[in-house]
Short mmCIF file of C-alpha atoms and ligand atoms in Angstrom, two decimals:
data_model
loop_
_atom_site.label_atom_id
_atom_site.label_comp_id
_atom_site.label_asym_id
_atom_site.label_seq_id
_atom_site.Cartn_x
_atom_site.Cartn_y
_atom_site.Cartn_z
CA UNK A 596 24.09 -10.61 -12.18
CA UNK A 597 23.70 -12.24 -8.61
CA UNK A 598 23.85 -9.27 -6.12
CA UNK A 599 22.79 -5.63 -6.30
CA UNK A 600 23.07 -2.78 -3.85
CA UNK A 601 20.81 0.58 -4.63
CA UNK A 602 20.40 3.56 -2.33
CA UNK A 603 17.02 5.90 -2.71
CA UNK A 604 16.08 9.29 -1.63
CA UNK A 605 13.63 10.41 1.31
CA UNK A 606 10.81 12.51 -0.28
CA UNK A 607 8.72 14.94 0.81
CA UNK A 608 4.98 15.03 -1.07
CA UNK A 609 2.19 17.04 -1.70
CA UNK A 610 4.00 20.29 -1.24
CA UNK A 611 0.56 21.65 -0.04
CA UNK A 612 -2.04 21.31 -2.35
CA UNK A 613 -0.76 18.81 -4.59
CA UNK A 614 -1.78 15.84 -2.72
CA UNK A 615 -0.72 12.39 -4.65
CA UNK A 616 0.35 14.59 -7.43
CA UNK A 617 3.75 16.37 -6.37
CA UNK A 618 6.96 14.94 -4.99
CA UNK A 619 10.08 16.06 -4.38
CA UNK A 620 13.26 13.93 -3.74
CA UNK A 621 15.73 15.22 -0.49
CA UNK A 622 19.10 14.72 0.64
CA UNK A 623 17.94 14.33 3.88
CA UNK A 624 17.92 10.55 4.73
CA UNK A 625 18.14 7.53 2.37
CA UNK A 626 17.12 3.92 2.61
CA UNK A 627 19.78 0.92 1.03
CA UNK A 628 18.59 -2.06 -0.22
CA UNK A 629 20.66 -5.25 -0.81
CA UNK A 630 19.04 -7.90 -3.05
CA UNK A 631 20.42 -11.32 -3.63
CA UNK A 632 19.51 -14.10 -6.19
CA UNK A 633 19.09 -17.22 -4.25
CA UNK A 634 18.82 -20.87 -5.35
CA UNK A 635 16.18 -21.21 -2.88
CA UNK A 636 12.54 -20.20 -3.71
CA UNK A 637 10.44 -17.65 -2.26
CA UNK A 638 11.45 -14.31 -0.97
CA UNK A 639 13.25 -13.66 2.57
CA UNK A 640 13.30 -10.37 3.87
CA UNK A 641 15.46 -8.80 6.78
CA UNK A 642 15.38 -5.45 8.13
CA UNK A 643 17.62 -3.19 10.03
CA UNK A 644 17.91 0.55 10.70
CA UNK A 645 15.57 3.09 12.26
CA UNK A 646 12.23 2.08 13.28
CA UNK A 647 12.80 -1.20 11.66
CA UNK A 648 10.99 -3.14 14.32
CA UNK A 649 7.66 -1.29 13.22
CA UNK A 650 8.39 -3.09 9.58
CA UNK A 651 6.86 -6.06 8.77
CA UNK A 652 9.40 -8.94 7.03
CA UNK A 653 6.53 -10.96 5.65
CA UNK A 654 6.67 -10.15 1.98
CA UNK A 655 3.05 -8.72 1.36
CA UNK A 656 3.17 -6.52 4.17
CA UNK A 657 6.30 -5.16 3.43
CA UNK A 658 6.71 -2.49 0.48
CA UNK A 659 9.81 -3.80 -0.89
CA UNK A 660 8.62 -7.72 -0.50
CA UNK A 661 5.88 -6.24 -2.46
CA UNK A 662 7.69 -4.88 -5.11
CA UNK A 663 9.59 -8.37 -5.54
CA UNK A 664 6.59 -10.56 -5.98
CA UNK A 665 5.48 -8.26 -8.33
CA UNK A 666 8.88 -8.56 -10.33
CA UNK A 667 8.80 -12.39 -9.79
CA UNK A 668 5.16 -12.67 -11.15
CA UNK A 669 6.85 -10.81 -14.50
CA UNK A 670 10.22 -11.69 -14.87
CA UNK A 671 10.87 -15.52 -13.16
CA UNK A 672 11.15 -17.91 -10.81
CA UNK A 673 14.26 -17.00 -8.70
CA UNK A 674 14.60 -17.07 -4.48
CA UNK A 675 15.39 -13.44 -3.01
CA UNK A 676 17.44 -12.62 -0.28
CA UNK A 677 16.42 -8.69 0.55
CA UNK A 678 18.07 -6.53 3.24
CA UNK A 679 16.64 -3.41 3.83
CA UNK A 680 18.66 -0.90 5.71
CA UNK A 681 16.52 1.76 7.00
CA UNK A 682 17.61 5.55 7.00
CA UNK A 683 14.40 7.27 7.09
CA UNK A 684 12.40 6.48 9.69
CA UNK A 685 8.46 4.90 8.89
CA UNK A 686 5.93 6.69 9.45
CA UNK A 687 7.27 10.29 9.37
CA UNK A 688 5.82 11.67 6.20
CA UNK A 689 9.41 11.45 4.30
CA UNK A 690 8.65 8.68 1.71
CA UNK A 691 10.49 6.18 4.29
CA UNK A 692 8.03 3.07 2.17
CA UNK A 693 8.29 4.63 -0.74
CA UNK A 694 12.16 4.93 -0.75
CA UNK A 695 12.21 0.74 0.04
CA UNK A 696 10.05 0.16 -2.48
CA UNK A 697 12.00 2.79 -5.23
CA UNK A 698 15.03 0.97 -4.02
CA UNK A 699 13.78 -2.61 -4.78
CA UNK A 700 12.56 -1.84 -8.47
CA UNK A 701 15.53 -0.04 -9.55
CA UNK A 702 17.61 -2.96 -8.35
CA UNK A 703 15.33 -5.86 -9.05
CA UNK A 704 15.19 -3.98 -13.19
CA UNK A 705 19.06 -4.40 -13.10
CA UNK A 706 19.47 -7.67 -11.24
CA UNK A 707 16.76 -9.01 -13.98
CA UNK A 708 17.80 -7.17 -16.54
CA UNK A 709 14.23 -6.21 -17.17
CA UNK A 710 15.38 -2.87 -19.06
CA UNK A 711 12.66 -1.30 -17.36
CA UNK A 712 12.04 2.74 -17.79
CA UNK A 713 11.57 4.97 -14.92
CA UNK A 714 7.54 5.23 -15.40
CA UNK A 715 7.73 1.53 -15.17
CA UNK A 716 9.72 1.23 -12.19
CA UNK A 717 7.23 3.66 -10.82
CA UNK A 718 4.14 1.50 -11.57
CA UNK A 719 5.81 -1.50 -9.34
CA UNK A 720 7.15 0.64 -7.01
CA UNK A 721 3.81 1.83 -6.23
CA UNK A 722 2.18 -1.22 -5.53
CA UNK A 723 4.58 -1.38 -2.72
CA UNK A 724 2.75 1.35 -1.30
CA UNK A 725 -0.42 -0.43 -0.85
CA UNK A 726 1.59 -1.96 2.32
CA UNK A 727 1.71 1.08 4.07
CA UNK A 728 -0.88 3.51 2.53
CA UNK A 729 -3.73 0.80 1.04
CA UNK A 730 -3.49 2.15 -2.24
CA UNK A 731 -0.57 2.65 -5.58
CA UNK A 732 -0.30 6.69 -4.62
CA UNK A 733 2.53 7.35 -6.92
CA UNK A 734 3.97 10.72 -6.02
CA UNK A 735 6.77 9.70 -3.27
CA UNK A 736 8.12 6.54 -5.41
CA UNK A 737 8.19 8.52 -8.37
CA UNK A 738 10.40 11.18 -6.78
CA UNK A 739 12.46 8.46 -5.06
CA UNK A 740 12.77 6.92 -8.58
CA UNK A 741 12.86 9.96 -10.86
CA UNK A 742 14.98 12.41 -8.41
CA UNK A 743 14.34 15.88 -8.25
CA UNK A 744 10.62 17.52 -8.56
CA UNK A 745 7.80 15.28 -10.23
CA UNK A 746 4.32 15.76 -10.95
CA UNK A 747 1.89 12.50 -11.31
CA UNK A 748 -0.16 14.29 -14.14
CA UNK A 749 -2.75 11.11 -14.34
CA UNK A 750 -2.81 7.55 -12.24
CA UNK A 751 -5.00 6.21 -14.85
CA UNK A 752 -2.70 5.59 -17.15
CA UNK A 753 0.06 6.40 -14.82
CA UNK A 754 2.19 9.69 -16.06
CA UNK A 755 5.00 11.38 -14.58
CA UNK A 756 7.00 14.60 -15.64
CA UNK A 757 9.96 15.16 -13.69
CA UNK A 758 11.95 18.15 -13.49
CA UNK A 759 15.75 18.57 -11.97
CA UNK A 760 16.15 19.35 -8.04
CA UNK A 761 15.24 23.31 -8.11
CA UNK A 762 18.58 25.36 -7.16
CA UNK A 763 19.22 27.97 -4.47
CA UNK A 764 15.96 26.51 -2.36
CA UNK A 765 16.39 25.63 1.24
CA UNK A 766 14.08 23.55 3.23
CA UNK A 767 13.90 23.09 7.11
CA UNK A 768 12.13 20.04 8.71
CA UNK A 769 10.93 18.90 12.04
CA UNK A 770 10.37 15.09 12.39
CA UNK A 771 8.25 14.09 15.59
CA UNK A 772 9.90 11.01 17.93
CA UNK A 773 6.67 9.87 18.79
CA UNK A 774 4.00 10.07 17.36
CA UNK A 775 3.05 7.33 15.42
CA UNK A 776 0.29 7.57 12.39
CA UNK A 777 0.34 5.85 9.45
CA UNK A 778 -0.38 6.88 5.88
CA UNK A 779 -3.80 4.75 5.82
CA UNK A 780 -5.09 6.52 9.09
CA UNK A 781 -4.20 9.85 7.55
CA UNK A 782 -6.05 9.11 4.40
CA UNK A 783 -9.14 7.76 5.67
CA UNK A 784 -10.20 11.01 7.08
CA UNK A 785 -10.08 13.22 4.42
CA UNK A 786 -13.13 14.49 2.41
CA UNK A 787 -14.39 12.16 -0.79
CA UNK A 788 -15.98 14.86 -2.54
CA UNK A 789 -14.49 18.42 -2.40
CA UNK A 790 -16.25 21.88 -3.59
CA UNK A 791 -15.33 23.50 -6.83
CA UNK A 792 -13.93 26.69 -5.60
CA UNK A 793 -11.59 24.73 -3.24
CA UNK A 794 -10.57 22.73 -6.39
CA UNK A 795 -10.23 26.06 -8.22
CA UNK A 796 -7.68 27.26 -5.05
CA UNK A 797 -5.86 24.59 -5.24
CA UNK A 798 -5.17 24.54 -8.77
CA UNK A 799 -3.82 27.68 -8.45
CA UNK A 800 -1.71 26.99 -5.57
CA UNK A 801 -0.28 23.68 -7.21
CA UNK A 802 0.87 26.00 -10.35
CA UNK A 803 2.58 28.04 -7.94
CA UNK A 804 4.30 25.15 -6.43
CA UNK A 805 5.40 24.09 -10.09
CA UNK A 806 6.30 27.36 -11.36
CA UNK A 807 8.68 27.94 -8.45
CA UNK A 808 10.26 24.78 -8.97
CA UNK A 809 10.56 24.65 -12.44
CA UNK A 810 12.11 28.33 -12.02
CA UNK A 811 13.84 27.73 -8.50
CA UNK A 812 11.99 30.52 -7.06
CA UNK A 813 11.23 29.77 -3.44
CA UNK A 814 8.77 32.63 -2.93
CA UNK A 815 6.55 30.81 -5.40
CA UNK A 816 7.20 27.80 -4.01
CA UNK A 817 5.83 29.14 -0.42
CA UNK A 818 3.11 30.80 -1.98
CA UNK A 819 1.55 27.56 -3.43
CA UNK A 820 2.73 25.57 -0.26
CA UNK A 821 0.68 27.76 1.90
CA UNK A 822 -2.17 27.82 -0.09
CA UNK A 823 -3.64 23.90 0.47
CA UNK A 824 -7.48 24.69 1.65
CA UNK A 825 -8.54 20.60 1.03
CA UNK A 826 -6.09 18.29 2.91
CA UNK A 827 -4.15 20.51 5.60
CA UNK A 828 -7.24 21.57 7.14
CA UNK A 829 -8.56 18.55 7.98
CA UNK A 830 -5.10 16.29 8.44
CA UNK A 831 -3.39 18.60 10.74
CA UNK A 832 -6.22 18.13 13.01
CA UNK A 833 -4.07 14.95 13.68
CA UNK A 834 -1.02 16.72 14.56
CA UNK A 835 -1.56 18.89 17.62
CA UNK A 836 1.03 21.84 17.27
CA UNK A 837 0.69 21.91 13.60
CA UNK A 838 -0.68 25.39 13.65
CA UNK A 839 2.25 26.58 16.40
CA UNK A 840 4.62 25.40 13.98
CA UNK A 841 3.75 26.81 10.64
CA UNK A 842 3.53 30.20 12.18
CA UNK A 843 6.90 29.96 13.95
CA UNK A 844 8.43 28.90 10.50
CA UNK A 845 7.00 31.69 9.00
CA UNK A 846 7.65 34.05 11.57
CA UNK A 847 11.46 33.09 11.19
CA UNK A 848 11.18 33.78 7.69
CA UNK A 849 10.08 30.97 5.88
CA UNK A 850 8.21 31.61 3.03
CA UNK A 851 5.93 28.72 3.37
CA UNK A 852 5.30 25.45 5.29
CA UNK A 853 3.04 22.61 5.49
CA UNK A 854 2.92 18.70 6.28
CA UNK A 855 5.77 16.83 4.57
CA UNK A 856 3.53 13.76 2.91
CA UNK A 857 0.88 12.49 5.49
CA UNK A 858 3.19 14.03 8.23
CA UNK A 859 3.85 14.22 11.35
CA UNK A 860 6.92 15.82 9.74
CA UNK A 861 6.38 19.36 9.08
CA UNK A 862 8.57 21.09 6.23
CA UNK A 863 9.11 24.42 5.30
CA UNK A 864 10.44 26.14 2.69
CA UNK A 865 13.57 28.84 2.96
CA UNK A 866 15.26 31.30 -0.05
CA UNK A 867 18.88 30.95 1.61
CA UNK A 868 19.99 34.17 0.35
CA UNK A 869 17.74 35.88 2.67
CA UNK A 870 17.16 33.41 5.72
CA UNK A 871 18.71 31.00 7.81
CA UNK A 872 17.17 27.67 7.47
CA UNK A 873 19.07 26.42 10.29
CA UNK A 874 17.16 29.28 12.49
CA UNK A 875 13.86 28.30 11.07
CA UNK A 876 14.60 24.58 11.94
CA UNK A 877 15.07 25.83 15.64
CA UNK A 878 12.07 27.76 15.71
CA UNK A 879 10.01 24.80 14.28
CA UNK A 880 11.84 22.62 17.05
CA UNK A 881 11.05 24.68 19.96
CA UNK A 882 6.82 25.23 18.96
CA UNK A 883 7.03 21.31 18.52
CA UNK A 884 8.08 20.77 21.84
CA UNK A 885 6.43 23.31 23.35
CA UNK A 886 3.13 21.22 22.57
CA UNK A 887 4.98 18.05 24.39
CA UNK A 888 6.33 16.76 20.78
CA UNK A 889 9.81 16.10 21.09
CA UNK A 890 11.54 16.32 17.62
CA UNK A 891 14.49 16.25 15.55
CA UNK A 892 15.24 19.48 13.55
CA UNK A 893 16.74 19.16 9.95
CA UNK A 894 17.76 21.90 7.04
CA UNK A 895 17.93 20.05 3.08
CA UNK A 896 17.90 20.16 -0.27
CA UNK A 897 16.19 18.75 -3.96
CA UNK A 898 18.12 15.78 -4.79
CA UNK A 899 18.54 13.46 -7.22
CA UNK A 900 16.89 9.88 -7.58
CA UNK A 901 17.81 6.70 -6.36
CA UNK A 902 21.56 5.10 -7.41
CA UNK A 903 23.15 1.46 -7.84
CA UNK A 904 25.98 1.79 -5.47
CA UNK A 905 26.92 -2.13 -6.39
CA UNK A 906 26.22 -4.72 -9.07
CA UNK A 907 27.70 -7.78 -9.34
N1 HSE B 812 0.46 11.52 -0.92
C1 HSE B 812 0.31 10.66 0.22
C2 HSE B 812 -0.58 11.29 1.00
C3 HSE B 812 1.79 10.70 0.87
O1 HSE B 812 -0.55 12.20 1.48
O2 HSE B 812 -1.58 10.26 1.38
C4 HSE B 812 1.91 9.63 1.59
O3 HSE B 812 3.10 9.72 2.59
#
């Protein structure tokens, strides 16, 4: 095999209370990664598409590059040319770095005929996240690789369980155009220790999100999503207007709203049989923009994971 092209979806993670453990693949935006084996040595990276100018092409500072370095360490000495076509804006909280890492992991598995399973691919892809987050969190790479709803139920050893995308659930999102926060910054402000009462609260809320995802029940997802008392209260201080956007989402019929990943995107869950997700996203956009934060609004659904588009 000489060349592979892979498409990997955007993801949302945490879903409120499930910090670093819950992830969901979204049919919202995609990164495409093309990888070619070359005669030379080393890894050459080219990035185009949305936010490309903000992404390093030096392999160890690039999420796809870090994944490729890991593969080369394990599977042999090839030269690689990697072209990343960004469809997911970096620094948005929609798993932009994760999608590039996931696509590279899935692509190199095929190119090297390494026969790794999704968990192995997730573990390698999570190493790519160190380039943007400073730590190998696996929630977004797992969602981008497995698709559907995933739970990272252990980090040592890495363990993931995946469920099919929930049906009859819609998501409304607002993605700010002019806030630049890195995941590293958004993690640095988080508490190192947490009160037991807050842990109990978040375990209950996580259980609701999990039940809602498995039962395709947007009401349960919303109830859980709205009840993070550990991360959201701290992180939302980074994003002026967050409370206003959340209130606008709920007032226009959303069942729950929270930061997507590390933010600044805000995601709301909607029962499409009762509420127009389009209307919810419009209300959220108006609320963010009334705080001077220009943004784009979207409606999307859960989807499947990374796909090989071409292998030759
Ligand atoms: N779970 C990670 C975090 C996702 O919240 O920091 C980063 O996008």
